[in-house]
Amino acid sequence: MNVVLGSQPADSGRENEDFAAASFGAAVLLDGAGVAGAETGCVHGIAWFSSTLGGLLLADIAAHPARPLADCLADSIRTVRSLHEDTCDLAYRASPTSTVVAVRAEAGALEYLVLGDSTLLLAETDGSTDAITDQRLDDVGKRLRGPVDTLPTGSPEHSAALAQYRDALTSLRNRPGGFWIAGPDPRAAEHALTGTVPLNSLASVTLLSDGATRLVDSFELADWKGALGILNSSGPDGLIRRVRAAEADDPNGRRWPRGKTRDDATALHWVMS
């Protein structure tokens, strides 16, 4: 198992709320989230939530090779809930949540799960690529963003519009017609995108947080094949450097409107051969 991991917080002085790890034949990536500027209602915080859920999920996947990934995720969410429901307000609107990407190689197939707006990039042995992303958050966001993208990132006006947007977005979290993400309710796992791919058709598998996919889906400075080329030549750190360079070239979000000028960025690249 040849796995290379790169991860970098948005700023050096803050916690990285992404989490990624791999064990033999399995890997997970989680991108923790809350509501910017709001208390979480959790004494532990977002980074604790994503890393604790991610560690438990990876252990469950490895320990139960026949259990569907969605069931492993639901069990892990239940366990995390039990760890802090007595100390934290899990009904609070800004309680910690996380995207989830998980894969497991077993019996000649790669089983995958994607929940939230992180991405699974599959590179086929024939040179083609397939990016599996849960688009429901993006679809809801496009309906709600309104004036946010017309304002300079970081300006007082942008911050106010962004706060209104995030409040509206939060009201649709884990609801029919909205989007689904891992939080305190294990039923969210039922709404994950899942599937299998023959292992012998894959050259590599890459798990990416949305901070790392910006080069493709936000900045449009590369397509998925281009991103894969960077991963193969320079590894995850090389991809993240390209993202950081683009962010630095557009510090006010005028060229590429976005909620955060910089974001945590994580990529786990698993080369099959």
PDB file of C-alpha atoms in Angstrom:
ATOM      1  CA  MET A   1       0.000   0.000   0.000  1.00  0.00           C
ATOM      2  CA  ASN A   2       1.763   3.128  -1.247  1.00  0.00           C
ATOM      3  CA  VAL A   3       0.042   6.072   0.425  1.00  0.00           C
ATOM      4  CA  VAL A   4       1.243   9.688   0.572  1.00  0.00           C
ATOM      5  CA  LEU A   5      -0.582  12.235   2.730  1.00  0.00           C
ATOM      6  CA  GLY A   6      -0.358  16.013   2.701  1.00  0.00           C
ATOM      7  CA  SER A   7      -2.353  18.360   4.929  1.00  0.00           C
ATOM      8  CA  GLN A   8      -2.063  22.044   5.805  1.00  0.00           C
ATOM      9  CA  PRO A   9      -4.263  24.330   7.900  1.00  0.00           C
ATOM     10  CA  ALA A  10      -5.591  27.510   6.331  1.00  0.00           C
ATOM     11  CA  ASP A  11      -3.303  29.538   8.603  1.00  0.00           C
ATOM     12  CA  SER A  12      -0.288  28.437  10.620  1.00  0.00           C
ATOM     13  CA  GLY A  13      -1.746  29.761  13.862  1.00  0.00           C
ATOM     14  CA  ARG A  14      -4.985  27.777  13.808  1.00  0.00           C
ATOM     15  CA  GLU A  15      -6.029  24.160  14.149  1.00  0.00           C
ATOM     16  CA  ASN A  16      -6.369  21.988  11.063  1.00  0.00           C
ATOM     17  CA  GLU A  17      -9.966  20.753  11.032  1.00  0.00           C
ATOM     18  CA  ASP A  18      -9.251  18.205   8.286  1.00  0.00           C
ATOM     19  CA  PHE A  19      -8.334  14.629   9.195  1.00  0.00           C
ATOM     20  CA  ALA A  20      -6.986  11.838   7.004  1.00  0.00           C
ATOM     21  CA  ALA A  21      -5.445   8.453   7.751  1.00  0.00           C
ATOM     22  CA  ALA A  22      -4.919   5.027   6.211  1.00  0.00           C
ATOM     23  CA  SER A  23      -4.426   1.478   7.371  1.00  0.00           C
ATOM     24  CA  PHE A  24      -3.836  -1.639   5.300  1.00  0.00           C
ATOM     25  CA  GLY A  25      -6.502  -1.643   2.600  1.00  0.00           C
ATOM     26  CA  ALA A  26      -8.531   1.309   3.915  1.00  0.00           C
ATOM     27  CA  ALA A  27      -8.402   5.102   4.098  1.00  0.00           C
ATOM     28  CA  VAL A  28     -10.573   7.957   5.346  1.00  0.00           C
ATOM     29  CA  LEU A  29     -10.650  11.739   4.960  1.00  0.00           C
ATOM     30  CA  LEU A  30     -12.872  14.117   6.915  1.00  0.00           C
ATOM     31  CA  ASP A  31     -13.254  17.889   6.614  1.00  0.00           C
ATOM     32  CA  GLY A  32     -14.643  19.313   9.838  1.00  0.00           C
ATOM     33  CA  ALA A  33     -17.115  22.187   9.696  1.00  0.00           C
ATOM     34  CA  GLY A  34     -19.089  24.516  11.913  1.00  0.00           C
ATOM     35  CA  VAL A  35     -20.638  27.948  11.475  1.00  0.00           C
ATOM     36  CA  ALA A  36     -17.975  30.624  11.122  1.00  0.00           C
ATOM     37  CA  GLY A  37     -17.947  33.106  13.988  1.00  0.00           C
ATOM     38  CA  ALA A  38     -20.337  31.038  16.098  1.00  0.00           C
ATOM     39  CA  GLU A  39     -19.690  28.968  19.187  1.00  0.00           C
ATOM     40  CA  THR A  40     -20.016  25.256  18.477  1.00  0.00           C
ATOM     41  CA  GLY A  41     -21.820  24.259  21.638  1.00  0.00           C
ATOM     42  CA  CYS A  42     -19.085  21.618  21.980  1.00  0.00           C
ATOM     43  CA  VAL A  43     -16.304  21.950  24.542  1.00  0.00           C
ATOM     44  CA  HIS A  44     -14.038  19.832  22.341  1.00  0.00           C
ATOM     45  CA  GLY A  45     -14.310  21.689  19.024  1.00  0.00           C
ATOM     46  CA  ILE A  46     -14.397  20.883  15.341  1.00  0.00           C
ATOM     47  CA  ALA A  47     -10.881  19.431  15.003  1.00  0.00           C
ATOM     48  CA  TRP A  48     -11.616  17.009  17.857  1.00  0.00           C
ATOM     49  CA  PHE A  49     -14.859  15.957  16.206  1.00  0.00           C
ATOM     50  CA  SER A  50     -13.363  15.234  12.769  1.00  0.00           C
ATOM     51  CA  SER A  51     -10.281  13.457  14.115  1.00  0.00           C
ATOM     52  CA  THR A  52     -12.237  11.383  16.636  1.00  0.00           C
ATOM     53  CA  LEU A  53     -14.863  10.363  14.104  1.00  0.00           C
ATOM     54  CA  GLY A  54     -12.188   9.654  11.499  1.00  0.00           C
ATOM     55  CA  GLY A  55     -10.116   7.483  13.806  1.00  0.00           C
ATOM     56  CA  LEU A  56     -13.118   5.483  14.950  1.00  0.00           C
ATOM     57  CA  LEU A  57     -14.366   5.066  11.385  1.00  0.00           C
ATOM     58  CA  LEU A  58     -11.027   3.791  10.098  1.00  0.00           C
ATOM     59  CA  ALA A  59     -10.798   1.311  12.973  1.00  0.00           C
ATOM     60  CA  ASP A  60     -14.353   0.080  12.347  1.00  0.00           C
ATOM     61  CA  ILE A  61     -13.749  -0.324   8.606  1.00  0.00           C
ATOM     62  CA  ALA A  62     -10.568  -2.321   9.201  1.00  0.00           C
ATOM     63  CA  ALA A  63     -12.083  -4.467  11.955  1.00  0.00           C
ATOM     64  CA  HIS A  64     -15.258  -5.380  10.041  1.00  0.00           C
ATOM     65  CA  PRO A  65     -14.347  -6.023   6.397  1.00  0.00           C
ATOM     66  CA  ALA A  66     -17.808  -7.368   5.536  1.00  0.00           C
ATOM     67  CA  ARG A  67     -19.777  -4.498   7.072  1.00  0.00           C
ATOM     68  CA  PRO A  68     -20.987  -1.857   4.578  1.00  0.00           C
ATOM     69  CA  LEU A  69     -19.172   1.465   4.887  1.00  0.00           C
ATOM     70  CA  ALA A  70     -22.431   3.309   5.606  1.00  0.00           C
ATOM     71  CA  ASP A  71     -23.071   1.032   8.592  1.00  0.00           C
ATOM     72  CA  CYS A  72     -19.505   1.613   9.821  1.00  0.00           C
ATOM     73  CA  LEU A  73     -20.062   5.369   9.575  1.00  0.00           C
ATOM     74  CA  ALA A  74     -23.397   5.224  11.401  1.00  0.00           C
ATOM     75  CA  ASP A  75     -21.827   3.193  14.231  1.00  0.00           C
ATOM     76  CA  SER A  76     -18.908   5.618  14.481  1.00  0.00           C
ATOM     77  CA  ILE A  77     -21.237   8.627  14.635  1.00  0.00           C
ATOM     78  CA  ARG A  78     -23.146   6.933  17.461  1.00  0.00           C
ATOM     79  CA  THR A  79     -19.908   6.323  19.364  1.00  0.00           C
ATOM     80  CA  VAL A  80     -18.733   9.933  18.982  1.00  0.00           C
ATOM     81  CA  ARG A  81     -22.151  11.145  20.124  1.00  0.00           C
ATOM     82  CA  SER A  82     -21.884   8.990  23.244  1.00  0.00           C
ATOM     83  CA  LEU A  83     -18.471  10.500  24.006  1.00  0.00           C
ATOM     84  CA  HIS A  84     -19.730  14.063  24.329  1.00  0.00           C
ATOM     85  CA  GLU A  85     -23.521  14.211  24.515  1.00  0.00           C
ATOM     86  CA  ASP A  86     -23.313  14.610  28.301  1.00  0.00           C
ATOM     87  CA  THR A  87     -20.982  17.608  28.092  1.00  0.00           C
ATOM     88  CA  CYS A  88     -21.946  19.325  24.823  1.00  0.00           C
ATOM     89  CA  ASP A  89     -25.067  20.808  23.237  1.00  0.00           C
ATOM     90  CA  LEU A  90     -25.487  18.573  20.197  1.00  0.00           C
ATOM     91  CA  ALA A  91     -28.779  20.219  19.261  1.00  0.00           C
ATOM     92  CA  TYR A  92     -27.062  23.584  18.818  1.00  0.00           C
ATOM     93  CA  ARG A  93     -27.184  24.840  15.215  1.00  0.00           C
ATOM     94  CA  ALA A  94     -23.394  25.241  15.008  1.00  0.00           C
ATOM     95  CA  SER A  95     -22.476  21.891  16.574  1.00  0.00           C
ATOM     96  CA  PRO A  96     -19.485  20.263  14.812  1.00  0.00           C
ATOM     97  CA  THR A  97     -20.034  18.358  11.589  1.00  0.00           C
ATOM     98  CA  SER A  98     -17.782  16.788   8.997  1.00  0.00           C
ATOM     99  CA  THR A  99     -17.669  15.574   5.440  1.00  0.00           C
ATOM    100  CA  VAL A 100     -16.545  11.963   5.016  1.00  0.00           C
ATOM    101  CA  VAL A 101     -14.725  10.081   2.277  1.00  0.00           C
ATOM    102  CA  ALA A 102     -13.922   6.442   3.031  1.00  0.00           C
ATOM    103  CA  VAL A 103     -12.551   3.592   0.921  1.00  0.00           C
ATOM    104  CA  ARG A 104     -11.801  -0.070   1.549  1.00  0.00           C
ATOM    105  CA  ALA A 105     -10.091  -2.586  -0.731  1.00  0.00           C
ATOM    106  CA  GLU A 106     -11.539  -6.038  -0.201  1.00  0.00           C
ATOM    107  CA  ALA A 107     -12.181  -9.127  -2.350  1.00  0.00           C
ATOM    108  CA  GLY A 108     -10.957  -7.552  -5.574  1.00  0.00           C
ATOM    109  CA  ALA A 109     -13.059  -4.400  -5.287  1.00  0.00           C
ATOM    110  CA  LEU A 110     -12.741  -0.892  -3.916  1.00  0.00           C
ATOM    111  CA  GLU A 111     -15.778   0.038  -1.833  1.00  0.00           C
ATOM    112  CA  TYR A 112     -16.287   3.781  -1.376  1.00  0.00           C
ATOM    113  CA  LEU A 113     -18.444   6.240   0.550  1.00  0.00           C
ATOM    114  CA  VAL A 114     -18.716  10.006   0.017  1.00  0.00           C
ATOM    115  CA  LEU A 115     -20.779  12.311   2.251  1.00  0.00           C
ATOM    116  CA  GLY A 116     -20.510  16.080   1.941  1.00  0.00           C
ATOM    117  CA  ASP A 117     -18.396  18.144  -0.439  1.00  0.00           C
ATOM    118  CA  SER A 118     -15.076  16.329  -0.230  1.00  0.00           C
ATOM    119  CA  THR A 119     -13.988  14.374  -3.318  1.00  0.00           C
ATOM    120  CA  LEU A 120     -12.845  10.879  -4.252  1.00  0.00           C
ATOM    121  CA  LEU A 121     -10.669  10.927  -7.380  1.00  0.00           C
ATOM    122  CA  LEU A 122     -10.319   7.554  -9.115  1.00  0.00           C
ATOM    123  CA  ALA A 123      -7.611   7.157 -11.745  1.00  0.00           C
ATOM    124  CA  GLU A 124      -8.232   4.244 -14.098  1.00  0.00           C
ATOM    125  CA  THR A 125      -5.492   2.115 -15.627  1.00  0.00           C
ATOM    126  CA  ASP A 126      -6.681   3.225 -19.080  1.00  0.00           C
ATOM    127  CA  GLY A 127      -5.793   6.848 -18.243  1.00  0.00           C
ATOM    128  CA  SER A 128      -9.317   8.096 -17.516  1.00  0.00           C
ATOM    129  CA  THR A 129     -10.368   9.767 -14.266  1.00  0.00           C
ATOM    130  CA  ASP A 130     -13.615   9.838 -12.300  1.00  0.00           C
ATOM    131  CA  ALA A 131     -14.219  12.426  -9.561  1.00  0.00           C
ATOM    132  CA  ILE A 132     -16.967  11.404  -7.142  1.00  0.00           C
ATOM    133  CA  THR A 133     -18.302  14.391  -5.202  1.00  0.00           C
ATOM    134  CA  ASP A 134     -21.507  14.879  -3.256  1.00  0.00           C
ATOM    135  CA  GLN A 135     -22.983  17.877  -5.105  1.00  0.00           C
ATOM    136  CA  ARG A 136     -25.957  18.470  -2.809  1.00  0.00           C
ATOM    137  CA  LEU A 137     -24.210  21.111  -0.700  1.00  0.00           C
ATOM    138  CA  ASP A 138     -23.042  22.950  -3.818  1.00  0.00           C
ATOM    139  CA  ASP A 139     -26.521  22.775  -5.327  1.00  0.00           C
ATOM    140  CA  VAL A 140     -28.087  24.245  -2.191  1.00  0.00           C
ATOM    141  CA  GLY A 141     -25.332  26.847  -1.956  1.00  0.00           C
ATOM    142  CA  LYS A 142     -25.895  28.090  -5.484  1.00  0.00           C
ATOM    143  CA  ARG A 143     -29.539  28.766  -4.620  1.00  0.00           C
ATOM    144  CA  LEU A 144     -28.643  30.730  -1.495  1.00  0.00           C
ATOM    145  CA  ARG A 145     -25.395  32.605  -2.112  1.00  0.00           C
ATOM    146  CA  GLY A 146     -27.079  35.662  -3.625  1.00  0.00           C
ATOM    147  CA  PRO A 147     -24.886  38.738  -3.153  1.00  0.00           C
ATOM    148  CA  VAL A 148     -22.047  36.909  -1.371  1.00  0.00           C
ATOM    149  CA  ASP A 149     -19.994  36.331  -4.517  1.00  0.00           C
ATOM    150  CA  THR A 150     -20.392  39.932  -5.704  1.00  0.00           C
ATOM    151  CA  LEU A 151     -18.564  41.331  -2.644  1.00  0.00           C
ATOM    152  CA  PRO A 152     -14.809  41.386  -1.901  1.00  0.00           C
ATOM    153  CA  THR A 153     -13.821  38.474   0.333  1.00  0.00           C
ATOM    154  CA  GLY A 154     -13.049  39.712   3.845  1.00  0.00           C
ATOM    155  CA  SER A 155     -14.905  43.018   3.544  1.00  0.00           C
ATOM    156  CA  PRO A 156     -17.507  43.920   6.225  1.00  0.00           C
ATOM    157  CA  GLU A 157     -20.255  43.672   3.611  1.00  0.00           C
ATOM    158  CA  HIS A 158     -19.033  40.252   2.503  1.00  0.00           C
ATOM    159  CA  SER A 159     -18.854  39.059   6.115  1.00  0.00           C
ATOM    160  CA  ALA A 160     -22.444  40.148   6.788  1.00  0.00           C
ATOM    161  CA  ALA A 161     -23.763  38.540   3.602  1.00  0.00           C
ATOM    162  CA  LEU A 162     -21.760  35.399   4.339  1.00  0.00           C
ATOM    163  CA  ALA A 163     -23.231  35.147   7.842  1.00  0.00           C
ATOM    164  CA  GLN A 164     -26.756  35.339   6.415  1.00  0.00           C
ATOM    165  CA  TYR A 165     -25.888  32.730   3.801  1.00  0.00           C
ATOM    166  CA  ARG A 166     -24.459  30.340   6.378  1.00  0.00           C
ATOM    167  CA  ASP A 167     -27.510  30.713   8.606  1.00  0.00           C
ATOM    168  CA  ALA A 168     -29.745  29.794   5.657  1.00  0.00           C
ATOM    169  CA  LEU A 169     -27.454  26.909   4.724  1.00  0.00           C
ATOM    170  CA  THR A 170     -27.404  25.538   8.258  1.00  0.00           C
ATOM    171  CA  SER A 171     -31.204  25.420   8.301  1.00  0.00           C
ATOM    172  CA  LEU A 172     -31.050  22.906   5.426  1.00  0.00           C
ATOM    173  CA  ARG A 173     -28.362  20.668   6.929  1.00  0.00           C
ATOM    174  CA  ASN A 174     -29.399  17.006   7.182  1.00  0.00           C
ATOM    175  CA  ARG A 175     -32.885  17.710   5.852  1.00  0.00           C
ATOM    176  CA  PRO A 176     -34.749  16.450   2.766  1.00  0.00           C
ATOM    177  CA  GLY A 177     -34.220  18.932  -0.043  1.00  0.00           C
ATOM    178  CA  GLY A 178     -31.034  20.156   1.607  1.00  0.00           C
ATOM    179  CA  PHE A 179     -27.711  18.391   2.085  1.00  0.00           C
ATOM    180  CA  TRP A 180     -26.277  15.680   4.325  1.00  0.00           C
ATOM    181  CA  ILE A 181     -23.147  15.675   6.467  1.00  0.00           C
ATOM    182  CA  ALA A 182     -21.835  13.707   9.446  1.00  0.00           C
ATOM    183  CA  GLY A 183     -22.929  15.262  12.736  1.00  0.00           C
ATOM    184  CA  PRO A 184     -24.711  13.980  15.831  1.00  0.00           C
ATOM    185  CA  ASP A 185     -27.349  11.966  13.911  1.00  0.00           C
ATOM    186  CA  PRO A 186     -26.194   8.562  12.572  1.00  0.00           C
ATOM    187  CA  ARG A 187     -29.021   8.565  10.028  1.00  0.00           C
ATOM    188  CA  ALA A 188     -26.948  10.914   7.871  1.00  0.00           C
ATOM    189  CA  ALA A 189     -24.891   7.861   6.861  1.00  0.00           C
ATOM    190  CA  GLU A 190     -27.919   6.490   5.012  1.00  0.00           C
ATOM    191  CA  HIS A 191     -27.666   9.404   2.568  1.00  0.00           C
ATOM    192  CA  ALA A 192     -24.000   8.939   1.613  1.00  0.00           C
ATOM    193  CA  LEU A 193     -23.002   8.159  -1.963  1.00  0.00           C
ATOM    194  CA  THR A 194     -21.679   4.592  -2.065  1.00  0.00           C
ATOM    195  CA  GLY A 195     -20.442   2.152  -4.673  1.00  0.00           C
ATOM    196  CA  THR A 196     -17.745  -0.302  -5.725  1.00  0.00           C
ATOM    197  CA  VAL A 197     -15.091  -0.336  -8.438  1.00  0.00           C
ATOM    198  CA  PRO A 198     -12.946  -3.312  -9.558  1.00  0.00           C
ATOM    199  CA  LEU A 199      -9.491  -2.963  -8.041  1.00  0.00           C
ATOM    200  CA  ASN A 200      -7.736  -4.152 -11.185  1.00  0.00           C
ATOM    201  CA  SER A 201      -9.169  -1.178 -13.084  1.00  0.00           C
ATOM    202  CA  LEU A 202      -7.544   1.400 -10.766  1.00  0.00           C
ATOM    203  CA  ALA A 203      -4.134   3.027 -10.976  1.00  0.00           C
ATOM    204  CA  SER A 204      -4.650   5.290  -7.946  1.00  0.00           C
ATOM    205  CA  VAL A 205      -7.234   6.532  -5.479  1.00  0.00           C
ATOM    206  CA  THR A 206      -7.103  10.037  -3.993  1.00  0.00           C
ATOM    207  CA  LEU A 207      -9.169  11.472  -1.153  1.00  0.00           C
ATOM    208  CA  LEU A 208      -9.398  15.288  -1.209  1.00  0.00           C
ATOM    209  CA  SER A 209     -10.915  17.947   1.034  1.00  0.00           C
ATOM    210  CA  ASP A 210     -12.536  20.895  -0.714  1.00  0.00           C
ATOM    211  CA  GLY A 211      -9.576  23.053   0.258  1.00  0.00           C
ATOM    212  CA  ALA A 212      -7.403  20.851  -1.957  1.00  0.00           C
ATOM    213  CA  THR A 213      -9.857  20.622  -4.860  1.00  0.00           C
ATOM    214  CA  ARG A 214      -9.999  24.419  -5.246  1.00  0.00           C
ATOM    215  CA  LEU A 215      -7.412  24.268  -8.014  1.00  0.00           C
ATOM    216  CA  VAL A 216      -9.984  22.399 -10.136  1.00  0.00           C
ATOM    217  CA  ASP A 217     -13.500  23.234  -9.003  1.00  0.00           C
ATOM    218  CA  SER A 218     -13.075  26.829  -7.796  1.00  0.00           C
ATOM    219  CA  PHE A 219     -10.053  28.291  -9.571  1.00  0.00           C
ATOM    220  CA  GLU A 220     -10.300  26.174 -12.753  1.00  0.00           C
ATOM    221  CA  LEU A 221      -6.504  26.229 -13.107  1.00  0.00           C
ATOM    222  CA  ALA A 222      -6.424  22.485 -13.796  1.00  0.00           C
ATOM    223  CA  ASP A 223      -8.818  19.686 -14.696  1.00  0.00           C
ATOM    224  CA  TRP A 224      -8.877  16.387 -12.823  1.00  0.00           C
ATOM    225  CA  LYS A 225      -6.251  14.853 -15.088  1.00  0.00           C
ATOM    226  CA  GLY A 226      -4.056  17.871 -14.475  1.00  0.00           C
ATOM    227  CA  ALA A 227      -4.512  17.564 -10.723  1.00  0.00           C
ATOM    228  CA  LEU A 228      -3.646  13.878 -10.954  1.00  0.00           C
ATOM    229  CA  GLY A 229      -0.482  14.763 -12.859  1.00  0.00           C
ATOM    230  CA  ILE A 230       0.553  17.101 -10.029  1.00  0.00           C
ATOM    231  CA  LEU A 231      -0.185  14.401  -7.455  1.00  0.00           C
ATOM    232  CA  ASN A 232       1.856  11.818  -9.343  1.00  0.00           C
ATOM    233  CA  SER A 233       4.826  14.142  -9.888  1.00  0.00           C
ATOM    234  CA  SER A 234       4.866  16.295  -6.730  1.00  0.00           C
ATOM    235  CA  GLY A 235       2.556  14.472  -4.328  1.00  0.00           C
ATOM    236  CA  PRO A 236      -0.176  16.008  -2.176  1.00  0.00           C
ATOM    237  CA  ASP A 237       2.175  18.727  -0.928  1.00  0.00           C
ATOM    238  CA  GLY A 238       2.756  19.828  -4.512  1.00  0.00           C
ATOM    239  CA  LEU A 239      -0.970  20.111  -5.133  1.00  0.00           C
ATOM    240  CA  ILE A 240      -1.468  22.116  -1.939  1.00  0.00           C
ATOM    241  CA  ARG A 241       1.382  24.467  -2.906  1.00  0.00           C
ATOM    242  CA  ARG A 242      -0.398  25.189  -6.178  1.00  0.00           C
ATOM    243  CA  VAL A 243      -3.604  25.960  -4.282  1.00  0.00           C
ATOM    244  CA  ARG A 244      -1.795  28.285  -1.875  1.00  0.00           C
ATOM    245  CA  ALA A 245      -0.128  30.125  -4.756  1.00  0.00           C
ATOM    246  CA  ALA A 246      -3.505  30.740  -6.407  1.00  0.00           C
ATOM    247  CA  GLU A 247      -5.021  31.942  -3.127  1.00  0.00           C
ATOM    248  CA  ALA A 248      -2.110  34.342  -2.658  1.00  0.00           C
ATOM    249  CA  ASP A 249      -2.656  35.744  -6.148  1.00  0.00           C
ATOM    250  CA  ASP A 250      -6.288  36.552  -5.282  1.00  0.00           C
ATOM    251  CA  PRO A 251      -6.296  37.530  -1.585  1.00  0.00           C
ATOM    252  CA  ASN A 252      -9.555  39.493  -1.790  1.00  0.00           C
ATOM    253  CA  GLY A 253     -11.556  36.888  -3.690  1.00  0.00           C
ATOM    254  CA  ARG A 254     -12.192  39.172  -6.649  1.00  0.00           C
ATOM    255  CA  ARG A 255     -11.138  36.701  -9.322  1.00  0.00           C
ATOM    256  CA  TRP A 256     -12.465  33.646  -7.482  1.00  0.00           C
ATOM    257  CA  PRO A 257     -15.268  34.572  -5.045  1.00  0.00           C
ATOM    258  CA  ARG A 258     -15.225  32.222  -2.067  1.00  0.00           C
ATOM    259  CA  GLY A 259     -16.356  32.049   1.517  1.00  0.00           C
ATOM    260  CA  LYS A 260     -12.814  31.665   2.888  1.00  0.00           C
ATOM    261  CA  THR A 261      -9.748  33.337   1.427  1.00  0.00           C
ATOM    262  CA  ARG A 262      -7.778  30.237   2.486  1.00  0.00           C
ATOM    263  CA  ASP A 263      -9.023  26.864   3.670  1.00  0.00           C
ATOM    264  CA  ASP A 264      -7.570  23.757   5.284  1.00  0.00           C
ATOM    265  CA  ALA A 265      -6.294  21.544   2.474  1.00  0.00           C
ATOM    266  CA  THR A 266      -5.733  17.777   2.634  1.00  0.00           C
ATOM    267  CA  ALA A 267      -5.014  15.105   0.046  1.00  0.00           C
ATOM    268  CA  LEU A 268      -4.374  11.383   0.589  1.00  0.00           C
ATOM    269  CA  HIS A 269      -2.954   9.758  -2.569  1.00  0.00           C
ATOM    270  CA  TRP A 270      -2.986   5.943  -2.741  1.00  0.00           C
ATOM    271  CA  VAL A 271      -1.110   4.428  -5.676  1.00  0.00           C
ATOM    272  CA  MET A 272      -2.339   0.896  -6.278  1.00  0.00           C
ATOM    273  CA  SER A 273       0.747  -0.632  -7.898  1.00  0.00           C
TER     274      SER A 273
END
